[in-house]
Amino acid sequence: MNGAEMRLGRLFDRQSGNAFVAAFDHGLTLRVSPENPVSVVERIVSTCEPEGVLLSPGMLKRTAHLFAHRGAPVPLVRCDFALLDDDLKASGESYRVICSPEEAASLGAGCAVMFLILGVEEGDLFAENAAAVAEAASASQRVGIPLMVEATLWGSRIDDKRDPELLAFACRMAAELGADVIKTEYTGSVETMRRVIEGCPVPILTLGGPKTDSEDALIEATRGAILAGARGVVYGRNIWQADDPRRISSAVREAVHGVYAGK
């Protein structure tokens, strides 16, 4: 077992083998509430009790004290930028690397995170994205930090962002490029999600997507993903923008960890 595998193992609960990760990297690519972001991270850590928290490099700098003790969540660092805000789509699709795995490790991250976005308008842009992921995978191994790839169908050429066959292709491509773990969409059904997972040789976690008004639907999707073989979830706005973050987090943890959720 190498360093990257050891650090990846720290993200997953020892008993259930799964992980609940809270995502708070939205300020890089989407407009969010003007609430003090440091206060939000404090609330995520103390109230939601996730195994990991996904942050931008700058936000980890400002909240490092929350992760500097035994039992703290694993900080994951977003290492790239993609233009995702709906109101800015007229600017065109774009992608840039903003942080290397070495820099993420120096900040104290336990995992580096990169996008792999299928279906963008320009083929050269996608090729640059794929090359950046491959380079980050190689650098991650050198520094001993795992790489999570967020494999999605968010490009402007794709209408169905949860197409099972294309998601399976995206996840397999991410693994082929060197991902240690993958974050992707839940297809909407256990059967089709199971096919995505069975065709991928590395662990898959599902993402939460836009804010939903139905907590029941979120929990049902969580249970479906776990039943299909997902190793956990990475949820953002549906957790920290919830009316009761503690209650919804407890329900998500129970769905992810089963009988082991009583923390």
PDB file of C-alpha atoms in Angstrom:
ATOM      1  CA  MET A   1       0.000   0.000   0.000  1.00  0.00           C
ATOM      2  CA  ASN A   2       1.395   3.386  -0.992  1.00  0.00           C
ATOM      3  CA  GLY A   3       0.882   6.807   0.580  1.00  0.00           C
ATOM      4  CA  ALA A   4      -2.011   7.764  -1.677  1.00  0.00           C
ATOM      5  CA  GLU A   5      -3.858   4.542  -0.806  1.00  0.00           C
ATOM      6  CA  MET A   6      -3.248   5.095   2.912  1.00  0.00           C
ATOM      7  CA  ARG A   7      -4.610   8.632   2.779  1.00  0.00           C
ATOM      8  CA  LEU A   8      -7.594   7.561   0.711  1.00  0.00           C
ATOM      9  CA  GLY A   9      -8.408   4.924   3.315  1.00  0.00           C
ATOM     10  CA  ARG A  10      -8.706   7.637   5.975  1.00  0.00           C
ATOM     11  CA  LEU A  11     -11.687   9.074   4.123  1.00  0.00           C
ATOM     12  CA  PHE A  12     -13.799   5.937   4.575  1.00  0.00           C
ATOM     13  CA  ASP A  13     -15.482   4.836   7.789  1.00  0.00           C
ATOM     14  CA  ARG A  14     -13.714   1.821   9.262  1.00  0.00           C
ATOM     15  CA  GLN A  15     -16.911  -0.113   9.952  1.00  0.00           C
ATOM     16  CA  SER A  16     -19.186   0.662   7.003  1.00  0.00           C
ATOM     17  CA  GLY A  17     -16.404   1.205   4.483  1.00  0.00           C
ATOM     18  CA  ASN A  18     -18.268   4.236   3.109  1.00  0.00           C
ATOM     19  CA  ALA A  19     -17.861   8.012   3.274  1.00  0.00           C
ATOM     20  CA  PHE A  20     -20.099  11.057   3.638  1.00  0.00           C
ATOM     21  CA  VAL A  21     -18.289  14.096   2.242  1.00  0.00           C
ATOM     22  CA  ALA A  22     -19.642  17.642   2.495  1.00  0.00           C
ATOM     23  CA  ALA A  23     -18.777  19.848  -0.484  1.00  0.00           C
ATOM     24  CA  PHE A  24     -18.133  23.568  -0.008  1.00  0.00           C
ATOM     25  CA  ASP A  25     -16.080  24.470  -3.076  1.00  0.00           C
ATOM     26  CA  HIS A  26     -18.984  26.206  -4.808  1.00  0.00           C
ATOM     27  CA  GLY A  27     -17.598  29.718  -4.396  1.00  0.00           C
ATOM     28  CA  LEU A  28     -15.086  28.958  -7.148  1.00  0.00           C
ATOM     29  CA  THR A  29     -17.635  28.216  -9.856  1.00  0.00           C
ATOM     30  CA  LEU A  30     -21.124  29.184  -8.644  1.00  0.00           C
ATOM     31  CA  ARG A  31     -22.662  32.117  -6.841  1.00  0.00           C
ATOM     32  CA  VAL A  32     -23.552  31.248  -3.264  1.00  0.00           C
ATOM     33  CA  SER A  33     -25.107  32.956  -0.264  1.00  0.00           C
ATOM     34  CA  PRO A  34     -23.193  36.000   1.067  1.00  0.00           C
ATOM     35  CA  GLU A  35     -22.949  34.340   4.501  1.00  0.00           C
ATOM     36  CA  ASN A  36     -19.440  34.308   5.989  1.00  0.00           C
ATOM     37  CA  PRO A  37     -17.869  31.211   4.384  1.00  0.00           C
ATOM     38  CA  VAL A  38     -15.646  30.448   7.365  1.00  0.00           C
ATOM     39  CA  SER A  39     -18.754  30.270   9.542  1.00  0.00           C
ATOM     40  CA  VAL A  40     -20.327  27.858   7.076  1.00  0.00           C
ATOM     41  CA  VAL A  41     -17.304  25.538   7.220  1.00  0.00           C
ATOM     42  CA  GLU A  42     -17.394  25.701  11.025  1.00  0.00           C
ATOM     43  CA  ARG A  43     -21.062  24.674  10.917  1.00  0.00           C
ATOM     44  CA  ILE A  44     -20.372  21.864   8.442  1.00  0.00           C
ATOM     45  CA  VAL A  45     -17.634  20.391  10.632  1.00  0.00           C
ATOM     46  CA  SER A  46     -19.432  20.726  13.967  1.00  0.00           C
ATOM     47  CA  THR A  47     -23.019  20.029  12.898  1.00  0.00           C
ATOM     48  CA  CYS A  48     -22.890  17.739   9.876  1.00  0.00           C
ATOM     49  CA  GLU A  49     -20.074  15.420  11.077  1.00  0.00           C
ATOM     50  CA  PRO A  50     -18.853  14.321   7.628  1.00  0.00           C
ATOM     51  CA  GLU A  51     -15.855  12.094   6.972  1.00  0.00           C
ATOM     52  CA  GLY A  52     -14.483  14.737   4.605  1.00  0.00           C
ATOM     53  CA  VAL A  53     -15.012  18.340   3.484  1.00  0.00           C
ATOM     54  CA  LEU A  54     -14.287  19.523  -0.078  1.00  0.00           C
ATOM     55  CA  LEU A  55     -12.881  23.070  -0.172  1.00  0.00           C
ATOM     56  CA  SER A  56     -11.078  25.505  -2.434  1.00  0.00           C
ATOM     57  CA  PRO A  57      -7.360  26.081  -1.733  1.00  0.00           C
ATOM     58  CA  GLY A  58      -8.062  29.528  -0.297  1.00  0.00           C
ATOM     59  CA  MET A  59     -10.816  28.293   1.982  1.00  0.00           C
ATOM     60  CA  LEU A  60      -8.629  25.524   3.417  1.00  0.00           C
ATOM     61  CA  LYS A  61      -6.006  28.164   4.232  1.00  0.00           C
ATOM     62  CA  ARG A  62      -8.596  30.064   6.256  1.00  0.00           C
ATOM     63  CA  THR A  63     -10.146  27.082   8.017  1.00  0.00           C
ATOM     64  CA  ALA A  64      -7.121  24.831   8.579  1.00  0.00           C
ATOM     65  CA  HIS A  65      -7.594  24.985  12.368  1.00  0.00           C
ATOM     66  CA  LEU A  66     -10.858  23.050  12.000  1.00  0.00           C
ATOM     67  CA  PHE A  67      -8.978  20.062  10.543  1.00  0.00           C
ATOM     68  CA  ALA A  68      -5.898  20.114  12.770  1.00  0.00           C
ATOM     69  CA  HIS A  69      -6.929  17.624  15.445  1.00  0.00           C
ATOM     70  CA  ARG A  70      -7.508  13.904  15.837  1.00  0.00           C
ATOM     71  CA  GLY A  71     -10.943  12.875  14.615  1.00  0.00           C
ATOM     72  CA  ALA A  72     -11.372  15.889  12.318  1.00  0.00           C
ATOM     73  CA  PRO A  73     -12.807  15.368   8.810  1.00  0.00           C
ATOM     74  CA  VAL A  74     -10.376  14.860   5.938  1.00  0.00           C
ATOM     75  CA  PRO A  75      -9.972  18.089   3.912  1.00  0.00           C
ATOM     76  CA  LEU A  76     -10.224  17.623   0.141  1.00  0.00           C
ATOM     77  CA  VAL A  77      -8.985  20.432  -2.138  1.00  0.00           C
ATOM     78  CA  ARG A  78     -10.481  21.473  -5.475  1.00  0.00           C
ATOM     79  CA  CYS A  79      -7.544  21.840  -7.859  1.00  0.00           C
ATOM     80  CA  ASP A  80      -9.253  23.173 -10.986  1.00  0.00           C
ATOM     81  CA  PHE A  81     -11.809  25.665 -12.254  1.00  0.00           C
ATOM     82  CA  ALA A  82     -14.696  25.294 -14.690  1.00  0.00           C
ATOM     83  CA  LEU A  83     -17.277  27.944 -15.548  1.00  0.00           C
ATOM     84  CA  LEU A  84     -20.539  26.424 -14.280  1.00  0.00           C
ATOM     85  CA  ASP A  85     -22.784  29.345 -13.261  1.00  0.00           C
ATOM     86  CA  ASP A  86     -25.902  29.381 -15.481  1.00  0.00           C
ATOM     87  CA  ASP A  87     -25.938  33.167 -15.821  1.00  0.00           C
ATOM     88  CA  LEU A  88     -22.341  33.214 -17.073  1.00  0.00           C
ATOM     89  CA  LYS A  89     -22.750  30.575 -19.779  1.00  0.00           C
ATOM     90  CA  ALA A  90     -22.706  33.287 -22.445  1.00  0.00           C
ATOM     91  CA  SER A  91     -19.007  33.669 -21.650  1.00  0.00           C
ATOM     92  CA  GLY A  92     -18.434  30.193 -23.096  1.00  0.00           C
ATOM     93  CA  GLU A  93     -17.058  27.015 -21.561  1.00  0.00           C
ATOM     94  CA  SER A  94     -13.672  27.232 -19.894  1.00  0.00           C
ATOM     95  CA  TYR A  95     -11.344  25.094 -17.812  1.00  0.00           C
ATOM     96  CA  ARG A  96      -8.110  25.804 -15.937  1.00  0.00           C
ATOM     97  CA  VAL A  97      -5.932  24.079 -13.339  1.00  0.00           C
ATOM     98  CA  ILE A  98      -5.524  26.323 -10.300  1.00  0.00           C
ATOM     99  CA  CYS A  99      -3.650  24.122  -7.823  1.00  0.00           C
ATOM    100  CA  SER A 100      -1.252  21.179  -8.166  1.00  0.00           C
ATOM    101  CA  PRO A 101      -1.473  18.034  -6.031  1.00  0.00           C
ATOM    102  CA  GLU A 102       1.825  19.097  -4.447  1.00  0.00           C
ATOM    103  CA  GLU A 103       0.302  22.434  -3.454  1.00  0.00           C
ATOM    104  CA  ALA A 104      -2.836  20.718  -2.160  1.00  0.00           C
ATOM    105  CA  ALA A 105      -0.698  18.416  -0.019  1.00  0.00           C
ATOM    106  CA  SER A 106       1.290  21.379   1.318  1.00  0.00           C
ATOM    107  CA  LEU A 107      -2.005  22.959   2.436  1.00  0.00           C
ATOM    108  CA  GLY A 108      -2.786  19.799   4.425  1.00  0.00           C
ATOM    109  CA  ALA A 109      -5.274  18.211   2.030  1.00  0.00           C
ATOM    110  CA  GLY A 110      -5.927  14.497   2.278  1.00  0.00           C
ATOM    111  CA  CYS A 111      -7.175  14.322  -1.303  1.00  0.00           C
ATOM    112  CA  ALA A 112      -6.934  16.393  -4.497  1.00  0.00           C
ATOM    113  CA  VAL A 113     -10.071  16.839  -6.643  1.00  0.00           C
ATOM    114  CA  MET A 114     -10.326  17.515 -10.402  1.00  0.00           C
ATOM    115  CA  PHE A 115     -13.181  17.791 -12.918  1.00  0.00           C
ATOM    116  CA  LEU A 116     -13.543  15.629 -16.028  1.00  0.00           C
ATOM    117  CA  ILE A 117     -16.411  17.187 -17.984  1.00  0.00           C
ATOM    118  CA  LEU A 118     -17.706  15.353 -21.051  1.00  0.00           C
ATOM    119  CA  GLY A 119     -19.672  17.054 -23.797  1.00  0.00           C
ATOM    120  CA  VAL A 120     -18.036  20.487 -23.937  1.00  0.00           C
ATOM    121  CA  GLU A 121     -18.353  22.401 -27.207  1.00  0.00           C
ATOM    122  CA  GLU A 122     -14.673  22.362 -28.139  1.00  0.00           C
ATOM    123  CA  GLY A 123     -12.766  19.098 -28.444  1.00  0.00           C
ATOM    124  CA  ASP A 124      -9.470  20.817 -27.645  1.00  0.00           C
ATOM    125  CA  LEU A 125     -10.881  22.003 -24.321  1.00  0.00           C
ATOM    126  CA  PHE A 126     -11.854  18.464 -23.376  1.00  0.00           C
ATOM    127  CA  ALA A 127      -8.436  17.160 -24.448  1.00  0.00           C
ATOM    128  CA  GLU A 128      -6.808  19.773 -22.199  1.00  0.00           C
ATOM    129  CA  ASN A 129      -9.065  18.679 -19.351  1.00  0.00           C
ATOM    130  CA  ALA A 130      -8.159  14.997 -19.832  1.00  0.00           C
ATOM    131  CA  ALA A 131      -4.441  15.805 -20.056  1.00  0.00           C
ATOM    132  CA  ALA A 132      -4.646  17.881 -16.861  1.00  0.00           C
ATOM    133  CA  VAL A 133      -6.295  14.983 -15.008  1.00  0.00           C
ATOM    134  CA  ALA A 134      -3.622  12.540 -16.227  1.00  0.00           C
ATOM    135  CA  GLU A 135      -0.850  14.915 -15.160  1.00  0.00           C
ATOM    136  CA  ALA A 136      -2.460  15.418 -11.755  1.00  0.00           C
ATOM    137  CA  ALA A 137      -2.816  11.644 -11.314  1.00  0.00           C
ATOM    138  CA  SER A 138       0.907  11.202 -11.910  1.00  0.00           C
ATOM    139  CA  ALA A 139       1.821  14.082  -9.602  1.00  0.00           C
ATOM    140  CA  SER A 140      -0.537  12.758  -6.909  1.00  0.00           C
ATOM    141  CA  GLN A 141       1.276   9.433  -6.848  1.00  0.00           C
ATOM    142  CA  ARG A 142       4.634  11.169  -6.515  1.00  0.00           C
ATOM    143  CA  VAL A 143       3.500  13.205  -3.534  1.00  0.00           C
ATOM    144  CA  GLY A 144       1.408  10.398  -1.985  1.00  0.00           C
ATOM    145  CA  ILE A 145      -2.020  12.029  -2.085  1.00  0.00           C
ATOM    146  CA  PRO A 146      -5.086  10.422  -3.722  1.00  0.00           C
ATOM    147  CA  LEU A 147      -6.862  12.016  -6.676  1.00  0.00           C
ATOM    148  CA  MET A 148     -10.657  12.209  -6.834  1.00  0.00           C
ATOM    149  CA  VAL A 149     -12.027  12.904 -10.320  1.00  0.00           C
ATOM    150  CA  GLU A 150     -15.484  14.434 -10.658  1.00  0.00           C
ATOM    151  CA  ALA A 151     -16.665  12.774 -13.861  1.00  0.00           C
ATOM    152  CA  THR A 152     -19.756  14.530 -15.229  1.00  0.00           C
ATOM    153  CA  LEU A 153     -21.800  15.206 -18.368  1.00  0.00           C
ATOM    154  CA  TRP A 154     -22.011  18.956 -17.796  1.00  0.00           C
ATOM    155  CA  GLY A 155     -20.824  20.004 -21.263  1.00  0.00           C
ATOM    156  CA  SER A 156     -23.172  22.078 -23.421  1.00  0.00           C
ATOM    157  CA  ARG A 157     -23.463  19.309 -26.046  1.00  0.00           C
ATOM    158  CA  ILE A 158     -25.188  16.882 -23.645  1.00  0.00           C
ATOM    159  CA  ASP A 159     -28.860  17.263 -22.712  1.00  0.00           C
ATOM    160  CA  ASP A 160     -29.271  14.302 -20.354  1.00  0.00           C
ATOM    161  CA  LYS A 161     -26.748  14.891 -17.573  1.00  0.00           C
ATOM    162  CA  ARG A 162     -27.577  11.506 -16.020  1.00  0.00           C
ATOM    163  CA  ASP A 163     -27.313   9.317 -19.121  1.00  0.00           C
ATOM    164  CA  PRO A 164     -26.135   5.951 -17.684  1.00  0.00           C
ATOM    165  CA  GLU A 165     -24.087   4.874 -20.703  1.00  0.00           C
ATOM    166  CA  LEU A 166     -22.248   8.187 -20.947  1.00  0.00           C
ATOM    167  CA  LEU A 167     -21.702   8.318 -17.185  1.00  0.00           C
ATOM    168  CA  ALA A 168     -20.229   4.814 -17.333  1.00  0.00           C
ATOM    169  CA  PHE A 169     -17.902   6.021 -20.103  1.00  0.00           C
ATOM    170  CA  ALA A 170     -16.927   9.127 -18.110  1.00  0.00           C
ATOM    171  CA  CYS A 171     -16.153   7.128 -14.962  1.00  0.00           C
ATOM    172  CA  ARG A 172     -14.171   4.495 -16.866  1.00  0.00           C
ATOM    173  CA  MET A 173     -12.220   7.257 -18.623  1.00  0.00           C
ATOM    174  CA  ALA A 174     -11.452   8.910 -15.278  1.00  0.00           C
ATOM    175  CA  ALA A 175     -10.144   5.610 -13.926  1.00  0.00           C
ATOM    176  CA  GLU A 176      -8.061   5.051 -17.065  1.00  0.00           C
ATOM    177  CA  LEU A 177      -6.522   8.518 -16.610  1.00  0.00           C
ATOM    178  CA  GLY A 178      -5.426   7.559 -13.089  1.00  0.00           C
ATOM    179  CA  ALA A 179      -8.193   8.529 -10.658  1.00  0.00           C
ATOM    180  CA  ASP A 180      -8.062   6.831  -7.250  1.00  0.00           C
ATOM    181  CA  VAL A 181     -11.714   7.566  -6.517  1.00  0.00           C
ATOM    182  CA  ILE A 182     -14.540   9.064  -8.577  1.00  0.00           C
ATOM    183  CA  LYS A 183     -17.383  11.463  -7.867  1.00  0.00           C
ATOM    184  CA  THR A 184     -20.278  11.333 -10.336  1.00  0.00           C
ATOM    185  CA  GLU A 185     -24.024  11.746 -10.824  1.00  0.00           C
ATOM    186  CA  TYR A 186     -26.549   9.245  -9.503  1.00  0.00           C
ATOM    187  CA  THR A 187     -28.344   7.927 -12.608  1.00  0.00           C
ATOM    188  CA  GLY A 188     -31.709   7.870 -10.889  1.00  0.00           C
ATOM    189  CA  SER A 189     -32.109   4.096 -10.594  1.00  0.00           C
ATOM    190  CA  VAL A 190     -30.308   1.342  -8.715  1.00  0.00           C
ATOM    191  CA  GLU A 191     -30.116  -0.891 -11.784  1.00  0.00           C
ATOM    192  CA  THR A 192     -28.463   1.636 -14.116  1.00  0.00           C
ATOM    193  CA  MET A 193     -26.190   2.993 -11.359  1.00  0.00           C
ATOM    194  CA  ARG A 194     -25.026  -0.525 -10.602  1.00  0.00           C
ATOM    195  CA  ARG A 195     -23.924  -0.910 -14.225  1.00  0.00           C
ATOM    196  CA  VAL A 196     -21.924   2.325 -14.009  1.00  0.00           C
ATOM    197  CA  ILE A 197     -20.209   1.130 -10.830  1.00  0.00           C
ATOM    198  CA  GLU A 198     -19.550  -2.406 -12.039  1.00  0.00           C
ATOM    199  CA  GLY A 199     -17.792  -1.036 -15.105  1.00  0.00           C
ATOM    200  CA  CYS A 200     -15.403   1.109 -13.082  1.00  0.00           C
ATOM    201  CA  PRO A 201     -12.334  -0.324 -11.289  1.00  0.00           C
ATOM    202  CA  VAL A 202     -12.106   2.371  -8.598  1.00  0.00           C
ATOM    203  CA  PRO A 203     -14.561   3.438  -5.850  1.00  0.00           C
ATOM    204  CA  ILE A 204     -17.419   5.746  -6.846  1.00  0.00           C
ATOM    205  CA  LEU A 205     -19.211   8.351  -4.718  1.00  0.00           C
ATOM    206  CA  THR A 206     -22.312  10.165  -5.966  1.00  0.00           C
ATOM    207  CA  LEU A 207     -22.839  13.927  -5.965  1.00  0.00           C
ATOM    208  CA  GLY A 208     -25.853  15.850  -4.724  1.00  0.00           C
ATOM    209  CA  GLY A 209     -26.315  18.446  -7.457  1.00  0.00           C
ATOM    210  CA  PRO A 210     -28.515  21.551  -7.202  1.00  0.00           C
ATOM    211  CA  LYS A 211     -30.482  22.363  -4.059  1.00  0.00           C
ATOM    212  CA  THR A 212     -33.658  20.291  -3.813  1.00  0.00           C
ATOM    213  CA  ASP A 213     -36.780  21.031  -1.780  1.00  0.00           C
ATOM    214  CA  SER A 214     -37.382  17.314  -1.192  1.00  0.00           C
ATOM    215  CA  GLU A 215     -35.269  15.844   1.580  1.00  0.00           C
ATOM    216  CA  ASP A 216     -37.055  12.533   1.070  1.00  0.00           C
ATOM    217  CA  ALA A 217     -35.864  12.437  -2.536  1.00  0.00           C
ATOM    218  CA  LEU A 218     -32.286  13.148  -1.420  1.00  0.00           C
ATOM    219  CA  ILE A 219     -32.339  10.298   1.095  1.00  0.00           C
ATOM    220  CA  GLU A 220     -33.960   7.948  -1.419  1.00  0.00           C
ATOM    221  CA  ALA A 221     -31.203   8.772  -3.936  1.00  0.00           C
ATOM    222  CA  THR A 222     -28.569   8.202  -1.255  1.00  0.00           C
ATOM    223  CA  ARG A 223     -29.968   4.789  -0.389  1.00  0.00           C
ATOM    224  CA  GLY A 224     -30.232   3.903  -4.062  1.00  0.00           C
ATOM    225  CA  ALA A 225     -26.618   4.836  -4.709  1.00  0.00           C
ATOM    226  CA  ILE A 226     -25.364   2.787  -1.760  1.00  0.00           C
ATOM    227  CA  LEU A 227     -27.536  -0.175  -2.753  1.00  0.00           C
ATOM    228  CA  ALA A 228     -26.049   0.038  -6.260  1.00  0.00           C
ATOM    229  CA  GLY A 229     -22.542  -0.218  -4.812  1.00  0.00           C
ATOM    230  CA  ALA A 230     -21.450   3.401  -4.367  1.00  0.00           C
ATOM    231  CA  ARG A 231     -18.957   3.929  -1.548  1.00  0.00           C
ATOM    232  CA  GLY A 232     -20.580   7.122  -0.347  1.00  0.00           C
ATOM    233  CA  VAL A 233     -21.793  10.581  -1.327  1.00  0.00           C
ATOM    234  CA  VAL A 234     -20.436  14.095  -1.796  1.00  0.00           C
ATOM    235  CA  TYR A 235     -23.226  16.560  -0.969  1.00  0.00           C
ATOM    236  CA  GLY A 236     -23.034  20.351  -0.873  1.00  0.00           C
ATOM    237  CA  ARG A 237     -25.961  22.778  -1.006  1.00  0.00           C
ATOM    238  CA  ASN A 238     -28.460  20.114   0.053  1.00  0.00           C
ATOM    239  CA  ILE A 239     -26.551  19.866   3.333  1.00  0.00           C
ATOM    240  CA  TRP A 240     -25.287  23.310   4.331  1.00  0.00           C
ATOM    241  CA  GLN A 241     -28.256  25.205   2.838  1.00  0.00           C
ATOM    242  CA  ALA A 242     -30.825  22.876   4.404  1.00  0.00           C
ATOM    243  CA  ASP A 243     -33.332  24.272   6.887  1.00  0.00           C
ATOM    244  CA  ASP A 244     -31.949  21.848   9.460  1.00  0.00           C
ATOM    245  CA  PRO A 245     -28.400  20.755   8.461  1.00  0.00           C
ATOM    246  CA  ARG A 246     -28.018  18.562  11.537  1.00  0.00           C
ATOM    247  CA  ARG A 247     -31.170  16.569  10.814  1.00  0.00           C
ATOM    248  CA  ILE A 248     -30.529  16.054   7.095  1.00  0.00           C
ATOM    249  CA  SER A 249     -26.883  15.150   7.760  1.00  0.00           C
ATOM    250  CA  SER A 250     -27.950  12.555  10.302  1.00  0.00           C
ATOM    251  CA  ALA A 251     -30.338  11.023   7.769  1.00  0.00           C
ATOM    252  CA  VAL A 252     -27.638  10.999   5.070  1.00  0.00           C
ATOM    253  CA  ARG A 253     -25.114   9.392   7.441  1.00  0.00           C
ATOM    254  CA  GLU A 254     -27.636   6.685   8.324  1.00  0.00           C
ATOM    255  CA  ALA A 255     -28.245   5.988   4.625  1.00  0.00           C
ATOM    256  CA  VAL A 256     -24.501   5.903   3.887  1.00  0.00           C
ATOM    257  CA  HIS A 257     -23.336   3.973   6.946  1.00  0.00           C
ATOM    258  CA  GLY A 258     -26.424   2.011   7.949  1.00  0.00           C
ATOM    259  CA  VAL A 259     -26.284   0.722  11.519  1.00  0.00           C
ATOM    260  CA  TYR A 260     -22.930   2.447  12.020  1.00  0.00           C
ATOM    261  CA  ALA A 261     -24.373   5.962  11.718  1.00  0.00           C
ATOM    262  CA  GLY A 262     -24.897   6.617  15.411  1.00  0.00           C
ATOM    263  CA  LYS A 263     -22.052   9.014  16.060  1.00  0.00           C
TER     264      LYS A 263
END
